[in-house]
Short mmCIF file of C-alpha atoms in Angstrom, two decimals:
data_model
loop_
_atom_site.label_atom_id
_atom_site.label_comp_id
_atom_site.label_asym_id
_atom_site.label_seq_id
_atom_site.Cartn_x
_atom_site.Cartn_y
_atom_site.Cartn_z
CA MET A 1 130.82 -19.33 176.51
CA ASN A 2 131.41 -22.12 173.98
CA ARG A 3 134.05 -23.80 176.15
CA PHE A 4 131.82 -23.45 179.20
CA ILE A 5 128.94 -25.10 177.36
CA LEU A 6 131.21 -27.93 176.20
CA CYS A 7 132.39 -28.58 179.74
CA LEU A 8 128.79 -28.70 180.98
CA ALA A 9 127.77 -30.97 178.12
CA GLY A 10 130.41 -33.41 178.84
CA LEU A 11 130.46 -33.26 182.21
CA LEU A 12 127.22 -32.63 180.85
CA ILE A 13 133.02 -34.75 189.10
CA PHE A 14 138.75 -40.45 203.91
CA SER A 15 139.37 -42.18 207.19
CA ALA A 16 141.53 -43.48 210.19
CA CYS A 17 143.79 -46.46 209.51
CA SER A 18 143.60 -47.79 213.05
CA LYS A 19 139.92 -48.76 212.91
CA LYS A 20 138.95 -52.36 212.33
CA LEU A 21 137.65 -53.22 208.86
CA ALA A 22 134.75 -55.53 208.09
CA ILE A 23 135.13 -57.51 204.86
CA PHE A 24 131.97 -58.30 202.88
CA SER A 25 131.11 -60.34 199.83
CA SER A 26 132.02 -58.40 196.68
CA LYS A 27 128.72 -59.21 194.97
CA SER A 28 126.78 -55.97 194.46
CA SER A 29 123.45 -57.78 194.90
CA GLN A 30 124.31 -58.44 198.56
CA LEU A 31 124.81 -54.72 199.15
CA ASN A 32 121.21 -53.92 198.11
CA LEU A 33 122.26 -50.77 196.32
CA ASN A 34 119.71 -47.97 195.97
CA ASN A 35 120.40 -47.31 192.30
CA LEU A 36 117.71 -45.25 190.57
CA GLU A 37 115.64 -47.28 188.11
CA TYR A 38 113.95 -45.24 185.37
CA ASP A 39 113.04 -45.09 181.69
CA ASN A 40 113.25 -41.33 181.42
CA LEU A 41 113.46 -38.32 183.69
CA SER A 42 113.57 -34.53 183.58
CA MET A 43 115.03 -32.03 186.01
CA LYS A 44 115.65 -28.36 186.52
CA SER A 45 119.09 -27.64 187.93
CA LYS A 46 121.48 -24.88 188.91
CA ILE A 47 124.96 -25.42 187.50
CA LYS A 48 128.21 -23.72 188.48
CA TYR A 49 131.42 -24.17 186.51
CA LYS A 50 134.84 -22.94 187.62
CA ASP A 51 138.38 -23.23 186.33
CA GLU A 52 141.42 -20.95 186.37
CA ASN A 53 139.82 -18.65 183.79
CA ARG A 54 136.07 -18.82 184.46
CA ASP A 55 133.52 -18.73 187.23
CA LEU A 56 130.15 -19.18 185.53
CA LYS A 57 126.59 -20.06 186.48
CA ALA A 58 123.55 -21.24 184.56
CA THR A 59 120.09 -22.71 185.01
CA ALA A 60 119.74 -26.01 183.17
CA ASN A 61 116.75 -28.01 182.04
CA ILE A 62 117.86 -31.61 181.55
CA ARG A 63 115.98 -34.55 180.05
CA ILE A 64 117.34 -38.09 179.97
CA LYS A 65 116.12 -41.12 178.07
CA LYS A 66 117.97 -44.03 179.60
CA ASP A 67 120.94 -45.30 177.56
CA SER A 68 119.78 -43.21 174.61
CA ILE A 69 119.99 -39.42 174.88
CA ILE A 70 120.61 -36.49 177.23
CA TRP A 71 118.83 -33.29 176.13
CA PHE A 72 119.74 -30.00 177.81
CA SER A 73 119.03 -26.28 177.70
CA LEU A 74 121.18 -23.61 179.41
CA THR A 75 120.09 -20.15 180.58
CA PRO A 76 122.99 -18.18 182.12
CA GLY A 77 120.87 -15.17 183.17
CA LEU A 78 118.03 -12.76 182.42
CA GLY A 79 115.81 -15.68 181.37
CA ILE A 80 117.39 -15.88 177.91
CA GLU A 81 118.22 -19.37 176.61
CA ALA A 82 121.88 -19.26 175.51
CA ALA A 83 122.43 -22.85 174.45
CA ARG A 84 120.66 -26.10 173.71
CA GLY A 85 122.16 -29.47 172.99
CA VAL A 86 122.01 -33.24 173.01
CA VAL A 87 124.41 -35.99 174.01
CA THR A 88 123.99 -39.35 172.29
CA ARG A 89 126.05 -42.52 172.46
CA ASP A 90 128.72 -41.13 170.13
CA SER A 91 128.25 -37.38 169.70
CA ILE A 92 127.52 -34.02 171.32
CA ILE A 93 125.60 -31.39 169.36
CA ILE A 94 125.49 -27.85 170.75
CA LEU A 95 123.48 -24.87 169.51
CA ASP A 96 124.85 -21.43 170.47
CA LYS A 97 121.53 -19.56 170.34
CA ILE A 98 123.15 -16.16 170.97
CA HIS A 99 125.49 -16.27 167.97
CA LYS A 100 123.33 -18.58 165.81
CA GLU A 101 126.05 -21.21 165.54
CA TYR A 102 126.30 -24.96 166.12
CA GLN A 103 129.01 -27.46 166.90
CA VAL A 104 129.13 -31.23 166.50
CA LEU A 105 131.65 -33.08 168.67
CA LYS A 106 132.50 -36.65 169.42
CA VAL A 107 132.03 -37.97 172.95
CA SER A 108 135.55 -39.33 172.58
CA ASP A 109 136.82 -35.71 172.54
CA LEU A 110 136.04 -35.50 176.26
CA SER A 111 137.90 -38.74 176.86
CA GLU A 112 140.94 -37.43 175.00
CA LYS A 113 140.96 -34.15 176.95
CA TYR A 114 140.57 -35.62 180.44
CA HIS A 115 142.04 -39.11 179.84
CA PHE A 116 138.88 -40.80 181.12
CA ASP A 117 136.51 -42.93 179.07
CA PHE A 118 133.59 -40.49 179.06
CA ASP A 119 130.45 -41.86 177.46
CA LEU A 120 126.69 -41.41 177.63
CA LYS A 121 126.22 -43.98 180.39
CA LEU A 122 128.90 -42.38 182.58
CA LEU A 123 127.37 -38.91 182.19
CA GLU A 124 123.92 -40.33 183.05
CA SER A 125 125.30 -42.02 186.16
CA ILE A 126 127.00 -38.83 187.36
CA ILE A 127 123.81 -36.76 186.98
CA ILE A 128 121.52 -39.23 188.80
CA GLY A 129 124.02 -40.64 191.32
CA ASN A 130 124.03 -44.27 190.24
CA LEU A 131 127.14 -46.41 190.62
CA ILE A 132 129.31 -45.56 187.62
CA TRP A 133 131.40 -48.74 187.37
CA PRO A 134 129.41 -51.88 188.38
CA ILE A 135 130.76 -53.99 191.22
CA THR A 136 132.17 -57.36 190.20
CA ASP A 137 133.24 -60.46 192.13
CA GLU A 138 136.86 -59.33 191.81
CA ASP A 139 136.35 -56.07 193.70
CA GLU A 140 137.27 -55.65 197.35
CA ILE A 141 134.61 -54.30 199.73
CA LYS A 142 135.32 -52.99 203.23
CA LYS A 143 133.03 -51.34 205.75
CA GLU A 144 134.55 -48.37 207.53
CA ASP A 145 133.25 -45.16 209.18
CA GLY A 146 129.74 -45.39 207.80
CA TYR A 147 130.70 -46.42 204.26
CA PHE A 148 130.99 -49.55 202.20
CA LYS A 149 134.27 -48.80 200.43
CA VAL A 150 134.50 -50.58 197.09
CA GLN A 151 137.94 -50.57 195.48
CA LYS A 152 138.23 -51.63 191.87
CA SER A 153 140.32 -51.26 188.74
CA ASP A 154 138.93 -50.42 185.31
CA GLY A 155 141.57 -50.30 182.60
CA ASP A 156 144.25 -47.95 183.89
CA LEU A 157 141.83 -46.41 186.42
CA SER A 158 142.07 -47.02 190.15
CA VAL A 159 138.58 -46.40 191.52
CA MET A 160 137.29 -46.06 195.08
CA ASN A 161 133.53 -45.96 195.63
CA PHE A 162 132.10 -44.77 198.97
CA ILE A 163 128.59 -46.19 199.41
CA GLY A 164 126.67 -44.82 202.41
CA ALA A 165 125.80 -47.58 204.88
CA ASN A 166 122.47 -45.84 205.63
CA SER A 167 121.53 -44.48 202.20
CA MET A 168 123.01 -47.42 200.22
CA LYS A 169 123.73 -44.79 197.57
CA LEU A 170 127.02 -43.78 196.04
CA GLU A 171 128.06 -40.76 198.16
CA LYS A 172 131.68 -40.27 197.07
CA LEU A 173 133.88 -41.44 194.24
CA GLN A 174 137.52 -40.98 193.37
CA ALA A 175 139.09 -42.30 190.18
CA VAL A 176 142.75 -41.83 189.27
CA SER A 177 144.42 -42.73 185.99
CA ASP A 178 147.57 -44.74 186.68
CA THR A 179 149.00 -43.53 183.35
CA SER A 180 148.25 -39.80 183.26
CA LYS A 181 147.60 -39.27 187.01
CA ASN A 182 144.48 -37.33 186.03
CA ALA A 183 141.82 -37.64 188.71
CA LEU A 184 138.03 -37.45 188.99
CA PHE A 185 136.38 -36.70 192.35
CA ILE A 186 132.61 -36.71 192.91
CA HIS A 187 130.77 -35.93 196.15
CA TYR A 188 126.99 -36.28 196.52
CA THR A 189 126.16 -34.15 199.55
CA GLU A 190 122.34 -34.13 199.73
CA PHE A 191 119.67 -36.66 198.81
CA LEU A 192 115.94 -36.39 198.19
CA LYS A 193 113.09 -38.84 197.74
CA GLU A 194 110.88 -38.73 194.65
CA GLU A 195 108.14 -41.32 194.15
CA ASP A 196 109.85 -43.73 196.58
CA LYS A 197 113.11 -43.32 194.71
CA ILE A 198 116.26 -41.83 196.27
CA LEU A 199 118.57 -39.60 194.27
CA PRO A 200 121.09 -36.83 194.96
CA SER A 201 120.03 -33.19 194.87
CA GLU A 202 123.58 -31.80 195.00
CA ILE A 203 126.60 -33.04 193.06
CA ASN A 204 130.11 -31.63 193.39
CA MET A 205 132.63 -32.79 190.82
CA GLN A 206 136.30 -31.95 190.32
CA ILE A 207 138.59 -33.05 187.51
CA ASN A 208 142.36 -32.68 187.89
CA TYR A 209 144.20 -33.02 184.59
CA ARG A 210 147.17 -31.79 182.60
CA SER A 211 146.90 -29.57 179.56
CA LYS A 212 147.53 -31.48 176.36
CA ARG A 213 149.37 -28.46 174.96
CA ASN A 214 151.91 -27.65 177.68
CA LYS A 215 151.28 -30.31 180.38
CA ALA A 216 150.28 -27.61 182.89
CA LYS A 217 148.14 -28.77 185.78
CA LYS A 218 144.46 -27.87 185.36
CA VAL A 219 141.45 -28.11 187.68
CA SER A 220 137.81 -27.92 186.58
CA LYS A 221 134.98 -27.87 189.11
CA VAL A 222 131.28 -28.39 188.49
CA GLN A 223 128.43 -28.15 190.99
CA ILE A 224 124.92 -29.33 190.07
CA ARG A 225 121.91 -28.71 192.31
CA HIS A 226 118.66 -30.34 191.18
CA SER A 227 115.58 -28.33 192.22
CA ARG A 228 112.82 -30.17 190.36
CA ILE A 229 112.77 -33.79 189.19
CA ASN A 230 110.15 -35.80 187.29
CA ILE A 231 110.57 -39.54 186.78
CA ASN A 232 109.03 -41.49 183.87
CA LYS A 233 106.97 -38.60 182.54
CA GLU A 234 104.99 -39.94 179.56
CA ASP A 235 105.03 -36.86 177.31
CA LEU A 236 108.71 -35.97 177.66
CA ASN A 237 109.97 -34.38 174.43
CA PHE A 238 113.49 -35.07 173.10
CA SER A 239 113.11 -33.46 169.67
CA PHE A 240 116.18 -31.58 168.45
CA SER A 241 117.24 -30.04 165.16
CA ILE A 242 119.82 -27.59 163.80
CA PRO A 243 118.14 -24.49 162.27
CA ASP A 244 119.03 -23.84 158.63
CA LYS A 245 120.27 -20.33 159.42
CA TYR A 246 122.85 -21.56 161.98
CA ASP A 247 126.50 -21.67 160.89
CA PRO A 248 129.08 -24.23 162.08
CA MET A 249 131.41 -22.93 164.77
#
């Protein structure tokens, strides 16, 4: 359960060559992206996690204060809260409410495991479907088969963004590390409208990586389905504390 919770906390993830390509200005402002603007939001979600050893499900309540904190609560079944935690700019704190234990981790631990620069902003972007790596004047943009395809490099990452020509939202993303060959794939398959704002209701993410211990190939998959979303709710509570009776993991 602890490893499952950690994966959720951190994680609390193409077309025919013969067709003619249309080249556009690489300035993101000219694409009129439908990025979600918000100060805070809350959502209820169904989460599935799968790797070679686990196939787990949970209901999650998630609260986000932009660029500040992600608060989450996980209920695997029977209506019993199993875990609660927060992600800040530099740390992840997890309460195992079943065993009365807690764990404090660094966000950089996720980066070391998967060889991607995981941080609070990236996790926020994945959950709400905003563009993860901003478009710059150096990026190449092509229009093909209903997508604006934005190719860019970020450090040792080769990134391809697929922005829907109709939705003007990020619909697919693939990022591959040139050094480790680890890969992140994200597919937003359904979108909904809340208060004139468009955001994804289903997120499918896959991370391909090699074990640090024996270099074996590993695959982790996460599916998130948002069922209820509130944007800029005034009385949203982000309070969090570690009970005195909890022991460190």
